[in-house]
PDB file of C-alpha atoms in Angstrom:
ATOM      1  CA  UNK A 283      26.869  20.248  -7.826  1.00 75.00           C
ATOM      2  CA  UNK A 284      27.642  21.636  -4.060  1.00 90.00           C
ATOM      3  CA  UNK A 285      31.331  23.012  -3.736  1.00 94.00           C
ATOM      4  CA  UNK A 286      32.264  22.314   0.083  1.00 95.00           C
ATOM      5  CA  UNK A 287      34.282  24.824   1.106  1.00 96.00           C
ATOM      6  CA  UNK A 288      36.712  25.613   3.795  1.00 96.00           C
ATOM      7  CA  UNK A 289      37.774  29.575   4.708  1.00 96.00           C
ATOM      8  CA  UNK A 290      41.020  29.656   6.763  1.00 94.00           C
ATOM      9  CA  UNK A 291      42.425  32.793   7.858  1.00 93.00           C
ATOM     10  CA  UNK A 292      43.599  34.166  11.085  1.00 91.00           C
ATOM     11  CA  UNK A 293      41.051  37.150  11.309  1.00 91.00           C
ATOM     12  CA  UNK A 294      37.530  36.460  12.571  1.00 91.00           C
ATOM     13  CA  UNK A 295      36.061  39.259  10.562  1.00 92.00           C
ATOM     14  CA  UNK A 296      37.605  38.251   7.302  1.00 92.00           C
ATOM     15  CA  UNK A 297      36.148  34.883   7.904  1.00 93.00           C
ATOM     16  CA  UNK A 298      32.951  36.503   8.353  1.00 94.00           C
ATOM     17  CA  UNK A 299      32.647  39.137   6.226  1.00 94.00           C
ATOM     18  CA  UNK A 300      33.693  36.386   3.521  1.00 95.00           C
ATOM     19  CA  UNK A 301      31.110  34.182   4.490  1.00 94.00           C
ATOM     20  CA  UNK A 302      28.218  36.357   4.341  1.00 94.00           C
ATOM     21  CA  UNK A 303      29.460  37.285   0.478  1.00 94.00           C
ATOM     22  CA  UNK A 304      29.378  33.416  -0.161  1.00 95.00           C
ATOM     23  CA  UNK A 305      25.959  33.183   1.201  1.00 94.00           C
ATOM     24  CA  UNK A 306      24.541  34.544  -1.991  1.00 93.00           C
ATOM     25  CA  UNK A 307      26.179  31.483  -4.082  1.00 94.00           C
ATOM     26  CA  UNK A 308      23.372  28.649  -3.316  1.00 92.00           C
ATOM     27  CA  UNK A 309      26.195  25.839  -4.847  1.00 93.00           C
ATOM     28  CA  UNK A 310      28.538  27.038  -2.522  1.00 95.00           C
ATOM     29  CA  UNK A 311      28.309  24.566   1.274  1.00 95.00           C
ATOM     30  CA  UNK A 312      31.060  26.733   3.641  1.00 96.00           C
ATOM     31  CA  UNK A 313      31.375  22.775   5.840  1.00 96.00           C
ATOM     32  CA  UNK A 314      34.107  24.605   8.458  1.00 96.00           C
ATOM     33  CA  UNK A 315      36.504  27.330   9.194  1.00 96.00           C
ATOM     34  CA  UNK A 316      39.896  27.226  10.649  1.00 94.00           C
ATOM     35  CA  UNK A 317      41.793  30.348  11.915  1.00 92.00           C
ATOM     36  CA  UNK A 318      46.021  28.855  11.253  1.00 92.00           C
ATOM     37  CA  UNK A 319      47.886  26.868   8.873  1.00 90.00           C
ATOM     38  CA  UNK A 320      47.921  23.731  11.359  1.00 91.00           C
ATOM     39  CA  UNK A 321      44.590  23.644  11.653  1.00 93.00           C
ATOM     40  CA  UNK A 322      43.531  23.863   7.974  1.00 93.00           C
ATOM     41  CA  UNK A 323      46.056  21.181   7.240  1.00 93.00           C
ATOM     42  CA  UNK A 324      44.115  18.392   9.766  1.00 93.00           C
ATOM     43  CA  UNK A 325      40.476  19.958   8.186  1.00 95.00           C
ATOM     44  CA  UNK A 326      41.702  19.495   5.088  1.00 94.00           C
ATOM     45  CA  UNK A 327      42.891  15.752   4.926  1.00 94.00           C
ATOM     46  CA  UNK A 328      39.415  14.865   7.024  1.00 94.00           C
ATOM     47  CA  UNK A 329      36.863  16.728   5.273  1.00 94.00           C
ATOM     48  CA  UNK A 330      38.450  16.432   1.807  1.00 93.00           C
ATOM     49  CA  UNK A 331      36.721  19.856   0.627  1.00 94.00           C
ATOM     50  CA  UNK A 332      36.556  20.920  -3.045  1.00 93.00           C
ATOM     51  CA  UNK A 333      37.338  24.142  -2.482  1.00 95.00           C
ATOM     52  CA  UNK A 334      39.518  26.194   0.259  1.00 95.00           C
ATOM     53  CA  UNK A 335      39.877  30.298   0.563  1.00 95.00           C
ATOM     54  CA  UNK A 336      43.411  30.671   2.248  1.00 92.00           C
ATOM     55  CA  UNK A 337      44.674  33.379   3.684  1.00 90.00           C
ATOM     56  CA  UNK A 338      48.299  33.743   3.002  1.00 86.00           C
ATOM     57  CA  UNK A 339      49.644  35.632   5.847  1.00 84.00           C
ATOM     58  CA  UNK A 340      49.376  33.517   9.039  1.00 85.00           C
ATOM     59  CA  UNK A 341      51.173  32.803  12.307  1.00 78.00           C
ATOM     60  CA  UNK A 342      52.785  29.689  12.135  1.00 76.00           C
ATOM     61  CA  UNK A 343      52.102  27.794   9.085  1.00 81.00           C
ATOM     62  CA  UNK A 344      51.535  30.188   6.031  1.00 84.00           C
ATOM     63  CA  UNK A 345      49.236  29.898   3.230  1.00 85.00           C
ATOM     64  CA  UNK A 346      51.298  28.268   1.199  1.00 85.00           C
ATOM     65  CA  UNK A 347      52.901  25.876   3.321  1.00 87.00           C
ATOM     66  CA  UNK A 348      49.077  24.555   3.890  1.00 89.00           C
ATOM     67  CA  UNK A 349      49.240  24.114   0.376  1.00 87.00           C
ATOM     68  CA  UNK A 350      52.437  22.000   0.312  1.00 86.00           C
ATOM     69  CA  UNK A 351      51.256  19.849   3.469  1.00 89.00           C
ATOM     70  CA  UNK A 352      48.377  18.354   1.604  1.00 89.00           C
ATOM     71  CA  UNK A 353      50.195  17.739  -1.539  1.00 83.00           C
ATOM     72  CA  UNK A 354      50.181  14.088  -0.014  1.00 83.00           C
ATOM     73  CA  UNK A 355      46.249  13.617  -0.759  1.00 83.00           C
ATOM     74  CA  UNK A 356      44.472  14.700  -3.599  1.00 83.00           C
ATOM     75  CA  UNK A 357      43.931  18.338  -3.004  1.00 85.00           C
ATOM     76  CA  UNK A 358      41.285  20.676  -2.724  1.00 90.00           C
ATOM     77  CA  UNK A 359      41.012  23.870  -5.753  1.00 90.00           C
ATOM     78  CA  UNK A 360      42.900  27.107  -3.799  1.00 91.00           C
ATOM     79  CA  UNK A 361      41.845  30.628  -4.046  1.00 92.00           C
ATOM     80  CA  UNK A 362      44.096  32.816  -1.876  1.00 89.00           C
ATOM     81  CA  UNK A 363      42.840  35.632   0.006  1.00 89.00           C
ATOM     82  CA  UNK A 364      45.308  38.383   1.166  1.00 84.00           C
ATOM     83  CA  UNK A 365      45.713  42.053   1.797  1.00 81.00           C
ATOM     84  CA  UNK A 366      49.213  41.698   0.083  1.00 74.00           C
ATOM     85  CA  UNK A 367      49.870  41.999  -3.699  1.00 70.00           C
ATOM     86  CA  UNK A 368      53.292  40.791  -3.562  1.00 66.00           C
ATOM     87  CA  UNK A 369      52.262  37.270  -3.329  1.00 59.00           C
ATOM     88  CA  UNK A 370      50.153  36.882  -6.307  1.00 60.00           C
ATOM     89  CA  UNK A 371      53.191  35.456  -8.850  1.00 58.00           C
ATOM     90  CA  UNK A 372      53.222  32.976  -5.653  1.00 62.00           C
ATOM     91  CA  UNK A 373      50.083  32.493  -5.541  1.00 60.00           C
ATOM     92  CA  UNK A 374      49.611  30.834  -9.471  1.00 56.00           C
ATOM     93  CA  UNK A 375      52.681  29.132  -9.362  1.00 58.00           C
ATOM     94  CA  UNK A 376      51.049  27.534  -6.417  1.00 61.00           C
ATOM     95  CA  UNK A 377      48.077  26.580  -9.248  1.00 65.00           C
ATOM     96  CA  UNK A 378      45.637  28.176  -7.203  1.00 77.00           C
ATOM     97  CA  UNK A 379      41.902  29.165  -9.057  1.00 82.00           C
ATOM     98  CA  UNK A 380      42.607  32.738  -8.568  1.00 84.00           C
ATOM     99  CA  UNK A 381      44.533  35.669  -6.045  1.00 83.00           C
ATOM    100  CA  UNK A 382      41.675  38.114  -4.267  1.00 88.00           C
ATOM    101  CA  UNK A 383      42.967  41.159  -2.294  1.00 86.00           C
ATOM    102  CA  UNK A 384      40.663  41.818   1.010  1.00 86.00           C
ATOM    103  CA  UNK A 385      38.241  42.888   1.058  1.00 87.00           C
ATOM    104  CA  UNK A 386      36.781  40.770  -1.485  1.00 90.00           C
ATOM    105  CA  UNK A 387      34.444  42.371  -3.941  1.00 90.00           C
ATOM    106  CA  UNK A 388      31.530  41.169  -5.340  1.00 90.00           C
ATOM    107  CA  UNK A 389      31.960  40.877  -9.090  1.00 90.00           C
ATOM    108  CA  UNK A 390      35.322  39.556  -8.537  1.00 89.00           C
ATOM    109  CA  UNK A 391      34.085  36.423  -6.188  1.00 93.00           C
ATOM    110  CA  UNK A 392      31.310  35.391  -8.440  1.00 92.00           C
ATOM    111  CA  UNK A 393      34.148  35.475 -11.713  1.00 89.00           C
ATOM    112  CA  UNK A 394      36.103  33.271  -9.193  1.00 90.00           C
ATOM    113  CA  UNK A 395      33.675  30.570  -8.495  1.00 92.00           C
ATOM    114  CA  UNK A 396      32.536  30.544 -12.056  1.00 89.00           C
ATOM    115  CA  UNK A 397      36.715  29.559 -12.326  1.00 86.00           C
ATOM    116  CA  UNK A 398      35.973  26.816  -9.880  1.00 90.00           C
ATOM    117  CA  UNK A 399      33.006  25.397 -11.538  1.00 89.00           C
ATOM    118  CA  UNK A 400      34.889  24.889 -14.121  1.00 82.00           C
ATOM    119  CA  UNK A 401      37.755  23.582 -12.804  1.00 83.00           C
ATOM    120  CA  UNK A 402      36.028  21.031 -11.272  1.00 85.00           C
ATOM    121  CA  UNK A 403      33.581  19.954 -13.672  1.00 79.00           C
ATOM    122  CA  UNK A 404      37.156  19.365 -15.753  1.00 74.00           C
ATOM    123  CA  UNK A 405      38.300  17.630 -12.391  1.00 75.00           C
ATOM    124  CA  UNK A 406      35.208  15.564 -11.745  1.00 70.00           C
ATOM    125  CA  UNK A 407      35.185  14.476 -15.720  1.00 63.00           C
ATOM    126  CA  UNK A 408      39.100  12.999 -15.659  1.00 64.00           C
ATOM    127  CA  UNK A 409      38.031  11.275 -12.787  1.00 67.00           C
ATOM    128  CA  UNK A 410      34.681   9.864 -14.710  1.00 61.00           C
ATOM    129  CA  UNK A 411      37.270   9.053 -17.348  1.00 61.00           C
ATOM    130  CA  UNK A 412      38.695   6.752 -15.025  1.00 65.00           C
ATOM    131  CA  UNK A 413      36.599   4.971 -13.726  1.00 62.00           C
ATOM    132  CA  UNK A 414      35.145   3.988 -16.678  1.00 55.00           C
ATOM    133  CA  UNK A 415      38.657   2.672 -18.056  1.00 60.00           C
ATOM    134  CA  UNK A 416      38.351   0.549 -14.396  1.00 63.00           C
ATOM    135  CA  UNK A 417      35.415  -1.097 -15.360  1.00 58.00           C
ATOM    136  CA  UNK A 418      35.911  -1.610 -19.193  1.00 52.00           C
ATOM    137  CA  UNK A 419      39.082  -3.753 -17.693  1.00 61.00           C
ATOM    138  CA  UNK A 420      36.970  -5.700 -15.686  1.00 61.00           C
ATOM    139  CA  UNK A 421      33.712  -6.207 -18.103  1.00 54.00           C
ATOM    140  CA  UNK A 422      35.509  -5.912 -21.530  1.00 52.00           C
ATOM    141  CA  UNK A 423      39.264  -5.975 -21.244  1.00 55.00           C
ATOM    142  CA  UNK A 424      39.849  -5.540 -25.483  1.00 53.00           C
ATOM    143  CA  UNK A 425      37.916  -2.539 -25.080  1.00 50.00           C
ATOM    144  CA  UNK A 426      40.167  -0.820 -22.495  1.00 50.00           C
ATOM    145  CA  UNK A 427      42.335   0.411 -25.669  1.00 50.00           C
ATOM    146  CA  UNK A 428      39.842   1.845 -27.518  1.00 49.00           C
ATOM    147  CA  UNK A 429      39.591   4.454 -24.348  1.00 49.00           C
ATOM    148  CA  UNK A 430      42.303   7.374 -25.132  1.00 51.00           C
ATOM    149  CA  UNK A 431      44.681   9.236 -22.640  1.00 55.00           C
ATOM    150  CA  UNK A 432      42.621  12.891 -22.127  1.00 52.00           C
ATOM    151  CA  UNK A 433      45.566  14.901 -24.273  1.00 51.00           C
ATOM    152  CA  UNK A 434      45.165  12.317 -27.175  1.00 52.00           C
ATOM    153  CA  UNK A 435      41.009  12.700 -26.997  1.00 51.00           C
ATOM    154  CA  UNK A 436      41.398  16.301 -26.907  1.00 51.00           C
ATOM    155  CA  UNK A 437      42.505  16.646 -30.772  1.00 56.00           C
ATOM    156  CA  UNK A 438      41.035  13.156 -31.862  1.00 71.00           C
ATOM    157  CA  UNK A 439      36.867  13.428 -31.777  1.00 82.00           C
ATOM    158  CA  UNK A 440      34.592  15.911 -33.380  1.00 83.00           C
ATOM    159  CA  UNK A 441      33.741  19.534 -31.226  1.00 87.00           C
ATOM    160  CA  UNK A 442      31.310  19.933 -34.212  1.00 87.00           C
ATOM    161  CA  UNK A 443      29.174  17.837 -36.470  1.00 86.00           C
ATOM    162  CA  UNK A 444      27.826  19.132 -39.770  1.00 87.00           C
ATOM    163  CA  UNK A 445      24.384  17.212 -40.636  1.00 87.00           C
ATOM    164  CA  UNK A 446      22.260  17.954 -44.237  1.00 83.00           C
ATOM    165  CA  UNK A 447      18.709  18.179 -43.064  1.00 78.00           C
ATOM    166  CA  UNK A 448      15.495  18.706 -44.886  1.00 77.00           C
ATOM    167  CA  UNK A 449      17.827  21.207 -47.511  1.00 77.00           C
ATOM    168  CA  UNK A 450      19.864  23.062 -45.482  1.00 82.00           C
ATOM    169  CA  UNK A 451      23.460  21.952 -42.902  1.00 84.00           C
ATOM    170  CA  UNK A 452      23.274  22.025 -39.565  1.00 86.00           C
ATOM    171  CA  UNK A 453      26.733  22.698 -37.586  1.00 86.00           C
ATOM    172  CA  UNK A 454      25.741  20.877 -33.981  1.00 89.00           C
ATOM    173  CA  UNK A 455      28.124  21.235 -31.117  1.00 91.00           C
ATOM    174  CA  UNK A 456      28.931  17.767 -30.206  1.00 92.00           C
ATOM    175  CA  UNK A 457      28.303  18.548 -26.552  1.00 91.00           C
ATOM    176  CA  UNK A 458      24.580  20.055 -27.051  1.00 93.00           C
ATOM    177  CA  UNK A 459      23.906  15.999 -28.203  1.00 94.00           C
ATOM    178  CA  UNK A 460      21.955  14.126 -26.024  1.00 94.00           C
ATOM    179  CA  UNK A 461      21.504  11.274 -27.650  1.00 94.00           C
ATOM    180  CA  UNK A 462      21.474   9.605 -31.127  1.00 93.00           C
ATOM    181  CA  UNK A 463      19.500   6.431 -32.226  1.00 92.00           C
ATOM    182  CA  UNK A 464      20.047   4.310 -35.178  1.00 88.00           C
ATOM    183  CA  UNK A 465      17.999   3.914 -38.203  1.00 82.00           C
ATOM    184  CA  UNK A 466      19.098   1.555 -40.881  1.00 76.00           C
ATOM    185  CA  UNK A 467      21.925   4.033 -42.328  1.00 77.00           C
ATOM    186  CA  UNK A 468      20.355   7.148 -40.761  1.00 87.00           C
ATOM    187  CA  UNK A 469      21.037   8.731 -37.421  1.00 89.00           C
ATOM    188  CA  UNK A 470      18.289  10.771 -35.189  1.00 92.00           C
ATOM    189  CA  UNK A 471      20.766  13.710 -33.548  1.00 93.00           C
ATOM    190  CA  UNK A 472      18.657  14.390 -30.433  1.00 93.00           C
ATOM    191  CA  UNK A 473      19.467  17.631 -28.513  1.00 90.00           C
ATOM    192  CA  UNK A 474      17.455  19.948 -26.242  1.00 82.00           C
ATOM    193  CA  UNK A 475      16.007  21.950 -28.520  1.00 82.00           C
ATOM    194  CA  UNK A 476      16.280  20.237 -32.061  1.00 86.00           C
ATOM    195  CA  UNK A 477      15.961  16.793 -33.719  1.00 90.00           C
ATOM    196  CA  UNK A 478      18.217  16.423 -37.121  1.00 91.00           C
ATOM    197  CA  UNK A 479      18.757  13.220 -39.108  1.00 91.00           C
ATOM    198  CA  UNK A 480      21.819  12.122 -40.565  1.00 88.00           C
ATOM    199  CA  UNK A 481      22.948   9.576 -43.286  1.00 87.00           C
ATOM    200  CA  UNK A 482      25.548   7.284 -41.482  1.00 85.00           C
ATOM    201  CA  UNK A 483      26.279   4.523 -39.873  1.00 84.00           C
ATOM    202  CA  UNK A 484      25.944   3.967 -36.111  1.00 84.00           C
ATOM    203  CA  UNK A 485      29.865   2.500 -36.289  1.00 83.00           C
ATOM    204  CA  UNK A 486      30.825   5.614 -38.159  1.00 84.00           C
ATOM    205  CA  UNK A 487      29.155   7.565 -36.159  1.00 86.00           C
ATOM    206  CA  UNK A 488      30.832   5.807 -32.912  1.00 85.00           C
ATOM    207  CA  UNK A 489      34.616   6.596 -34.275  1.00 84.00           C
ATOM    208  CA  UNK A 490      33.727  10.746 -34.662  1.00 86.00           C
ATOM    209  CA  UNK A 491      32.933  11.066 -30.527  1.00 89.00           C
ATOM    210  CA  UNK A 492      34.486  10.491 -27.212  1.00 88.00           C
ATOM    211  CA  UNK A 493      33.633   7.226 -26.390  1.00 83.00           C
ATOM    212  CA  UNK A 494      34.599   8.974 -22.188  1.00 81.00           C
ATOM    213  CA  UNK A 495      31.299  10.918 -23.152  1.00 87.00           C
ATOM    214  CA  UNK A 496      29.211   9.024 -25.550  1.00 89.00           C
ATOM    215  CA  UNK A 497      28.452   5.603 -24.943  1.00 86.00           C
ATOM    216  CA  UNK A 498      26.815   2.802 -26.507  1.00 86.00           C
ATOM    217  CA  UNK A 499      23.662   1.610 -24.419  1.00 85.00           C
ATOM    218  CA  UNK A 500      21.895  -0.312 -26.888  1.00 85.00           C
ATOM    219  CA  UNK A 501      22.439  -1.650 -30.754  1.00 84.00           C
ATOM    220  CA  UNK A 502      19.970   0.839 -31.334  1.00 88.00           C
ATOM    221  CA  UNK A 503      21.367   4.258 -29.048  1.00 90.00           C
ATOM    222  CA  UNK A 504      24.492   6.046 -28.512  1.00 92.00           C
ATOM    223  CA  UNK A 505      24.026   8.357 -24.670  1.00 91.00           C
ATOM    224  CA  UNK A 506      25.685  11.951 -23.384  1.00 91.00           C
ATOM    225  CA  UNK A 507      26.934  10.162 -20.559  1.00 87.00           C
ATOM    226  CA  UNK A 508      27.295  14.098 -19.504  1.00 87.00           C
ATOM    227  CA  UNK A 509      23.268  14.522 -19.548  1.00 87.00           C
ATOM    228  CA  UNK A 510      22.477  11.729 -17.371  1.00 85.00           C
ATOM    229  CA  UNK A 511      20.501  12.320 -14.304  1.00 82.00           C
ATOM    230  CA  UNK A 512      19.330   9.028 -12.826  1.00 80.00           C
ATOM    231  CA  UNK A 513      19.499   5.058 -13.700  1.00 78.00           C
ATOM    232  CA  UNK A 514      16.504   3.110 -13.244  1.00 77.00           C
ATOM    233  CA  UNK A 515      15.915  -0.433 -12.765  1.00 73.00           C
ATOM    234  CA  UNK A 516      13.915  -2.757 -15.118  1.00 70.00           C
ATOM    235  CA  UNK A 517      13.356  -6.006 -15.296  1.00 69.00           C
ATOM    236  CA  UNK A 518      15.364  -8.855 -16.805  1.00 67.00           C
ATOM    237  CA  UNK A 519      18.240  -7.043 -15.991  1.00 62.00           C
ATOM    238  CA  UNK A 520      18.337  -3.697 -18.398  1.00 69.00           C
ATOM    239  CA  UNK A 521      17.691  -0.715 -16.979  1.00 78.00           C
ATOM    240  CA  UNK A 522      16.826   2.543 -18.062  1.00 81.00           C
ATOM    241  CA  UNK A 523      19.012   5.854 -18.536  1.00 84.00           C
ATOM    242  CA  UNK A 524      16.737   8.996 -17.591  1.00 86.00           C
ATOM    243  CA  UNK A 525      18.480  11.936 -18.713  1.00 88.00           C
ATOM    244  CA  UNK A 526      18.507  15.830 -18.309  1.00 87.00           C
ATOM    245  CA  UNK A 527      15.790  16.710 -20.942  1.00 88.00           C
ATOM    246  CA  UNK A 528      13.499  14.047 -18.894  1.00 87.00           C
ATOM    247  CA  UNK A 529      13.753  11.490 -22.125  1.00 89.00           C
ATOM    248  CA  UNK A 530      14.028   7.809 -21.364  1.00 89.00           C
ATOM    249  CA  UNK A 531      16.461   5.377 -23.200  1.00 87.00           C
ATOM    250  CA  UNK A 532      16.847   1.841 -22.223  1.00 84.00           C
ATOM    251  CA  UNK A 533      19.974  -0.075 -21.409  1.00 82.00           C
ATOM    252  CA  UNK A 534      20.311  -3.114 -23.111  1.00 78.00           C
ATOM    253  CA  UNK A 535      21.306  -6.292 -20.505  1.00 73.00           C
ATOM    254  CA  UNK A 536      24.950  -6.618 -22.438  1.00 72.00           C
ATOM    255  CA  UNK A 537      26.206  -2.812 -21.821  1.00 71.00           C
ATOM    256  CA  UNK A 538      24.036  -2.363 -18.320  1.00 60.00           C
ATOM    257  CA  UNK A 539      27.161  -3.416 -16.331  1.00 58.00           C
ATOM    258  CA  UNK A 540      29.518  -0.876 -17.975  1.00 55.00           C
ATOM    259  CA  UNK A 541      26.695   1.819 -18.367  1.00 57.00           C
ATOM    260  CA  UNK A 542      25.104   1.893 -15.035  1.00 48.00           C
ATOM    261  CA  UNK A 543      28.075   1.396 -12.812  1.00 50.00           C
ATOM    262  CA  UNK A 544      29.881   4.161 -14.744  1.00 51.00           C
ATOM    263  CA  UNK A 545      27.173   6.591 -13.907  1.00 49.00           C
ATOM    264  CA  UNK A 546      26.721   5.863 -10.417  1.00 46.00           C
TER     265      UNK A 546
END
């Protein structure tokens, strides 16, 4: 995942020095710079970064007023830069990531874009969320339903699964899954490092998790929708699911549409 990033601020060696810092975070694309409120505002709507540094004190339009004249669009994350600590209960009301005093130090950048990272991925997963409620409407309307709001998923599904295997219990963090496939009454658990089996049925099974995270490819295999890298084409319309561990698992022709459009 690339962050593009926009520094605004009003002093060419801020910009720089800042720049040079970020140089050492290889996720991190700076795509422009802007040195006034005005001008950060226009870069803003047209690039549509993820992420902006803005400087708070500025002739003309301040810091936060950039943030209030792209409230319009969907906005970029905000981490404020500024040689002033007075602004900082500003600065979160104003939801941004995090507050850095100039100059920025080191340890305190990198705890910052570990903030955005997160933030994002949280962002980018909401949005997933979506579109996958977009095409369930169009492919399988009854099944729109079945798709919670995020604050009702968030209490609802299993963080952690325990599975009896071969005489002991395994306690698996649902999100280390990458995929499950059906057996009769048994389940294969499939994650990077382990393979467990448990005694239940694929439509048990299908209640416990997020159906925004695992879905249903094939009667026979339940995907991390998280842990996939690529969809391939095969023929007769399925396709196949090639996810982060390398592993294959086919889609079958009657989820394909929902599946592979979802992932795109």
């Amino acid at each position: 995942m690339t962050i593009r990033t926009i520094l605004v601020d009003d002093e060419k060696l801020a910009t720089q020095g800042l720049m040079l810092r970020l140089e050492k975070f290889p996720d991190v694309e700076v795509i422009d710079t802007c040195s006034n409120g005005r001008e950060a505002i226009r870069k803003i709507k047209t690039e549509k970064p993820d992420l902006v540094f803005l400087d708070i004190q500025m002739p003309g339009f301040d810091g936060f007023s950039v943030v209030k004249g792209v409230m319009e669009i969907e906005p970029p994350l905000f981490v404020f830069v500024t040689a002033y600590q007075e602004h900082a209960v500003r600065a979160f009301e104003a939801n941004a990531v995090n507050y850095l005093m100039k100059p920025v130090e080191e340890d305190k950048l990198a705890d910052t874009l570990e903030r955005v990272r997160v933030r994002l991925a949280e962002k980018r997963s909401a949005e997933e969320a979506e579109k996958l409620k977009t095409v369930l409407a169009e492919v399988a309307p009854d099944a729109v339903e079945a798709v919670p709001d995020e604050g009702e998923a968030a209490g609802r599904y299993e963080k952690l699964i325990n599975i009896k295997d071969r005489g002991q219990i395994f306690r698996v963090d649902v999100d280390s899954i990458e995929r499950i496939e059906a057996a009769g009454d048994y389940m294969c658990i499939y994650t990077a490092d382990n393979s467990l089996i448990l005694r239940e049925t694929m439509k048990d099974l299908e209640r416990r998790l997020d159906p925004r995270v695992f879905q249903r490819v094939h009667r026979s295999w339940i995907v991390n929708l998280n842990q996939v890298r690529q969809v391939k084409p095969h023929t007769n319309g399925e396709c196949f699911l090639v996810l982060d561990s390398g592993a294959d698992v086919k889609v079958s022709r009657s989820y394909r549409d929902v599946v592979a459009r979802f992932v795109h």
